Amino acid sequence: MKNEVLVFGHKNPDTDSICSSIIHAMLDKKNGWETKAVRLGKINKETQYVLDYLGIEPPELIEKVEEGQEVILVDHNEFNQSIEGIEQAKIIGVTDHHKIANFETSEPLYYIAKPYGCTATILFEEYKQWGHTIDKKEAVLMASAIISDTLLLKSPTTTEHDKKALEELVKIAEIDVNEYGLEMLKAGTNLDEFSVEELINLDAKKFEKGDISFVIAQVNTISIEDVLKREKEIKEVISKTIKEKGLSLFVFAITDILNSNSEIIALGEKVEVIRAAFGKALENDKAFLEGVVSRKKQLLPDIDKNM
Ligand code: MG
Ligand code: MG
Ligand code: MG
C-alpha cells in the first residue's frame, strides 16, 4: 500500500468523513493523481443509508499506516483522532473544517482549512475552482455529508457556503432535501441494537489540553428518553472508560435532532467544568442543554476553555 496515497477521515467515521474521503479521491483523479479513499472504522447506520442509496461499497478499512506512507486527511487534523502510525506518515494534504490542534509535519503540504459546516462544502468549492462538473453520485455524497454535519442546516455551524452548496447539490442529486435528509438522519438514530459500549464510542472524540485528556461523545436520536432507558448502564461504562483511559472528563451528548436540544451525561474528576461552561449544575450527572446540537461549536469551546 506504500505507493498509494491514502485519503481518510477521523476514527469513528461519520458521514462527512466517509463521503468526503470518497469525493476527495474522485477530485484527485480528475486532477490527474491517483489516491485511494479508506476508512478508520465501522460505517455507521446513517452513512450506510447513503451507500445503500447509491449502491456503492464502503471504502476499505485500515487500522494503521507504515512509516513514510503518504496520506491525505479529511474532516480532522488532530493526531489523536487519526490513524495509528500517523506521526510517522507523510501527510501531503489536509482538507478540514475543525480547529487545528496538536498538528505538525516535517515537510510542506497542501492544507485547506475553512470554517464551514462541513468538509464536503470545501470540496464542493474545490470542484468549482478546478472547473469540474459534479455528477449525480458526487452530488448525493456531498449533499449527504452537508445534511449530516449541519443537521439539515439547523446546526449553528451552518454557513452561507453550506446553504449555497446544498441548494445546488440537491438539484443535481434530484433529491427532496427534507425527505431524503430526514430519512438519512433517522437511519442513524436506530440505536437499540448497539451495546452501551458501542453507543458511547459511536461518535466519540478525544481532546487534549496540556496533559489532561477528555472525551466528548455524541449520539443522534429522535427520543432522548429512549436512550436514557439505559442511563444506569451508560454511566457504568463511562466510568469504566474514564478509569481505563485516564480521562479527566467524559461528556456523552444525546442530541434530539428533531427539536435541536441535547441532554448530556458528564462524569469524571473535572465535572465542575460543566457548570462553568454552561451555567448549569448537573443533576444526577445530567444536564439538559437547550438549543445545543453542535459539539464543535457549542460543547467543545466552552468545555475546553474551562478545563
Ligand atoms: Mg466528522
Ligand atoms: Mg465534518
Ligand atoms: Mg458530527
Tab-separated table of C-alpha atoms in Angstrom, residues 103-293:
chain	number	residue	atom	x	y	z
A	103	PHE	CA	-0.642	19.137	14.369
A	104	GLU	CA	2.864	19.185	12.994
A	105	THR	CA	4.584	17.996	9.819
A	106	SER	CA	8.226	17.880	8.791
A	107	GLU	CA	7.540	18.836	5.192
A	108	PRO	CA	5.375	21.334	3.302
A	109	LEU	CA	1.850	20.219	2.471
A	110	TYR	CA	-1.473	21.248	0.973
A	111	TYR	CA	-3.593	22.438	3.855
A	112	ILE	CA	-7.121	23.627	3.119
A	113	ALA	CA	-8.989	24.795	6.215
A	114	LYS	CA	-12.244	26.681	6.086
A	115	PRO	CA	-14.623	27.316	8.984
A	116	TYR	CA	-17.592	25.856	7.138
A	117	GLY	CA	-20.226	23.462	8.456
A	118	CYS	CA	-18.859	20.514	6.522
A	119	THR	CA	-15.733	19.248	4.743
A	120	ALA	CA	-17.840	18.390	1.695
A	121	THR	CA	-18.708	22.077	1.269
A	122	ILE	CA	-14.999	22.851	0.983
A	123	LEU	CA	-14.665	20.081	-1.613
A	124	PHE	CA	-17.715	21.402	-3.467
A	125	GLU	CA	-15.913	24.726	-3.829
A	126	GLU	CA	-12.721	22.909	-4.881
A	127	TYR	CA	-14.657	21.246	-7.713
A	128	LYS	CA	-15.817	24.687	-8.816
A	129	GLN	CA	-12.365	26.156	-8.556
A	130	TRP	CA	-10.845	23.396	-10.683
A	131	GLY	CA	-13.669	23.765	-13.196
A	132	HIS	CA	-15.059	20.242	-12.760
A	133	THR	CA	-18.716	19.437	-13.185
A	134	ILE	CA	-20.466	17.474	-10.433
A	135	ASP	CA	-22.379	14.346	-11.373
A	136	LYS	CA	-25.371	12.871	-9.599
A	137	LYS	CA	-23.439	10.395	-7.463
A	138	GLU	CA	-20.958	13.054	-6.368
A	139	ALA	CA	-23.856	15.372	-5.578
A	140	VAL	CA	-25.552	12.760	-3.377
A	141	LEU	CA	-22.295	12.124	-1.489
A	142	MET	CA	-21.629	15.807	-0.875
A	143	ALA	CA	-25.252	16.671	-0.064
A	144	SER	CA	-25.461	13.785	2.431
A	145	ALA	CA	-22.329	14.950	4.224
A	146	ILE	CA	-23.653	18.505	4.473
A	147	ILE	CA	-27.063	17.334	5.707
A	148	SER	CA	-25.341	15.159	8.316
A	149	ASP	CA	-22.864	17.699	9.660
A	150	THR	CA	-25.344	20.589	9.731
A	151	LEU	CA	-28.398	18.528	10.775
A	152	LEU	CA	-30.304	19.750	7.742
A	153	LEU	CA	-28.794	23.243	8.020
A	154	LYS	CA	-30.167	23.658	11.565
A	155	SER	CA	-26.859	23.464	13.419
A	156	PRO	CA	-25.206	26.784	14.351
A	157	THR	CA	-22.138	25.542	12.476
A	158	THR	CA	-24.017	26.109	9.215
A	159	THR	CA	-22.610	28.855	6.971
A	160	GLU	CA	-23.895	30.553	3.835
A	161	HIS	CA	-21.404	28.405	1.919
A	162	ASP	CA	-23.091	25.214	3.150
A	163	LYS	CA	-26.543	26.534	2.280
A	164	LYS	CA	-25.491	27.529	-1.216
A	165	ALA	CA	-23.697	24.269	-1.849
A	166	LEU	CA	-26.593	22.134	-0.620
A	167	GLU	CA	-29.091	24.094	-2.656
A	168	GLU	CA	-27.144	23.408	-5.833
A	169	LEU	CA	-26.293	19.809	-4.944
A	170	VAL	CA	-29.843	18.635	-4.256
A	171	LYS	CA	-30.837	19.781	-7.741
A	172	ILE	CA	-28.089	17.709	-9.340
A	173	ALA	CA	-28.802	14.812	-6.963
A	174	GLU	CA	-32.512	15.027	-7.734
A	175	ILE	CA	-33.485	14.561	-4.128
A	176	ASP	CA	-36.079	16.270	-1.966
A	177	VAL	CA	-33.730	17.618	0.676
A	178	ASN	CA	-36.166	17.381	3.597
A	179	GLU	CA	-37.495	13.976	2.728
A	180	TYR	CA	-34.150	12.389	1.891
A	181	GLY	CA	-32.400	14.284	4.684
A	182	LEU	CA	-34.790	13.234	7.399
A	183	GLU	CA	-34.770	9.606	6.262
A	184	MET	CA	-30.983	9.634	6.264
A	185	LEU	CA	-30.699	11.250	9.700
A	186	LYS	CA	-33.338	8.925	11.129
A	187	ALA	CA	-31.461	5.895	9.810
A	188	GLY	CA	-28.649	6.919	12.148
A	189	THR	CA	-30.875	7.144	15.196
A	190	ASN	CA	-31.749	3.482	15.437
A	191	LEU	CA	-29.543	2.761	18.437
A	192	ASP	CA	-31.277	-0.186	20.063
A	193	GLU	CA	-29.045	-2.897	18.701
A	194	PHE	CA	-25.851	-1.257	19.918
A	195	SER	CA	-24.356	-2.321	23.207
A	196	VAL	CA	-23.751	0.523	25.656
A	197	GLU	CA	-20.036	0.208	24.985
A	198	GLU	CA	-20.672	0.698	21.273
A	199	LEU	CA	-23.112	3.508	21.941
A	200	ILE	CA	-20.669	5.700	23.825
A	201	ASN	CA	-18.000	5.080	21.178
A	202	LEU	CA	-20.126	5.555	18.038
A	203	ASP	CA	-19.085	9.167	17.668
A	204	ALA	CA	-16.543	9.767	20.410
A	205	LYS	CA	-13.750	12.282	20.020
A	206	LYS	CA	-10.816	12.636	22.332
A	207	PHE	CA	-9.301	16.027	23.050
A	208	GLU	CA	-6.145	17.011	24.858
A	209	LYS	CA	-5.289	20.079	26.852
A	210	GLY	CA	-1.833	20.073	28.345
A	211	ASP	CA	-1.574	16.683	29.998
A	212	ILE	CA	-5.318	16.435	30.522
A	213	SER	CA	-7.431	14.428	28.131
A	214	PHE	CA	-11.186	14.315	27.828
A	215	VAL	CA	-13.789	12.808	25.559
A	216	ILE	CA	-16.950	14.292	24.103
A	217	ALA	CA	-19.171	11.636	22.569
A	218	GLN	CA	-22.430	12.272	20.786
A	219	VAL	CA	-25.387	10.274	19.510
A	220	ASN	CA	-28.324	11.497	17.473
A	221	THR	CA	-31.807	10.403	18.406
A	222	ILE	CA	-35.443	11.236	17.902
A	223	SER	CA	-36.122	10.394	21.556
A	224	ILE	CA	-33.718	11.314	24.371
A	225	GLU	CA	-35.913	9.368	26.773
A	226	ASP	CA	-35.426	6.267	24.735
A	227	VAL	CA	-31.636	6.461	25.067
A	228	LEU	CA	-31.930	7.231	28.794
A	229	LYS	CA	-33.634	3.899	29.356
A	230	ARG	CA	-30.077	2.617	29.575
A	231	GLU	CA	-28.825	5.513	31.720
A	232	LYS	CA	-27.514	3.393	34.574
A	233	GLU	CA	-25.515	1.135	32.310
A	234	ILE	CA	-24.274	4.070	30.251
A	235	LYS	CA	-22.851	5.683	33.392
A	236	GLU	CA	-21.181	2.462	34.459
A	237	VAL	CA	-19.473	2.019	31.110
A	238	ILE	CA	-18.415	5.674	31.002
A	239	SER	CA	-16.891	5.361	34.491
A	240	LYS	CA	-15.024	2.271	33.395
A	241	THR	CA	-13.737	4.048	30.274
A	242	ILE	CA	-12.563	7.030	32.350
A	243	LYS	CA	-10.524	4.720	34.551
A	244	GLU	CA	-9.072	2.678	31.713
A	245	LYS	CA	-8.079	5.669	29.606
A	246	GLY	CA	-7.097	8.044	32.397
A	247	LEU	CA	-9.609	10.671	31.289
A	248	SER	CA	-10.430	13.770	33.339
A	249	LEU	CA	-13.907	14.116	31.871
A	250	PHE	CA	-16.308	12.185	29.683
A	251	VAL	CA	-19.284	14.014	28.227
A	252	PHE	CA	-21.929	11.975	26.450
A	253	ALA	CA	-24.321	14.171	24.479
A	254	ILE	CA	-27.671	12.730	23.457
A	255	THR	CA	-28.909	15.026	20.719
A	256	ASP	CA	-32.551	15.312	19.727
A	257	ILE	CA	-32.320	16.025	16.004
A	258	LEU	CA	-35.976	16.950	15.631
A	259	ASN	CA	-36.119	19.556	18.391
A	260	SER	CA	-32.449	20.590	18.339
A	261	ASN	CA	-31.626	20.040	22.034
A	262	SER	CA	-29.163	17.857	23.900
A	263	GLU	CA	-29.135	16.064	27.213
A	264	ILE	CA	-25.602	15.477	28.450
A	265	ILE	CA	-24.268	12.934	30.872
A	266	ALA	CA	-20.959	14.064	32.345
A	267	LEU	CA	-18.626	12.074	34.566
A	268	GLY	CA	-15.025	12.408	35.739
A	269	GLU	CA	-12.947	14.404	38.214
A	270	LYS	CA	-13.417	17.560	36.132
A	271	VAL	CA	-17.234	17.604	36.044
A	272	GLU	CA	-17.313	21.062	37.655
A	273	VAL	CA	-16.268	22.314	34.210
A	274	ILE	CA	-19.853	21.777	33.043
A	275	ARG	CA	-21.300	24.334	35.432
A	276	ALA	CA	-18.624	26.853	34.453
A	277	ALA	CA	-19.172	26.170	30.765
A	278	PHE	CA	-22.946	26.176	30.599
A	279	GLY	CA	-24.065	27.914	33.800
A	280	LYS	CA	-25.975	24.843	34.767
A	281	ALA	CA	-25.362	22.365	37.549
A	282	LEU	CA	-25.505	18.682	36.838
A	283	GLU	CA	-28.397	16.860	38.373
A	284	ASN	CA	-27.856	13.190	38.679
A	285	ASP	CA	-24.788	13.612	36.396
A	286	LYS	CA	-27.025	15.088	33.711
A	287	ALA	CA	-27.913	18.469	32.241
A	288	PHE	CA	-30.393	19.460	29.574
A	289	LEU	CA	-28.873	21.965	27.158
A	290	GLU	CA	-31.482	23.770	25.153
A	291	GLY	CA	-30.628	24.538	21.548
A	292	VAL	CA	-27.326	22.695	21.761
A	293	VAL	CA	-26.601	20.327	18.879
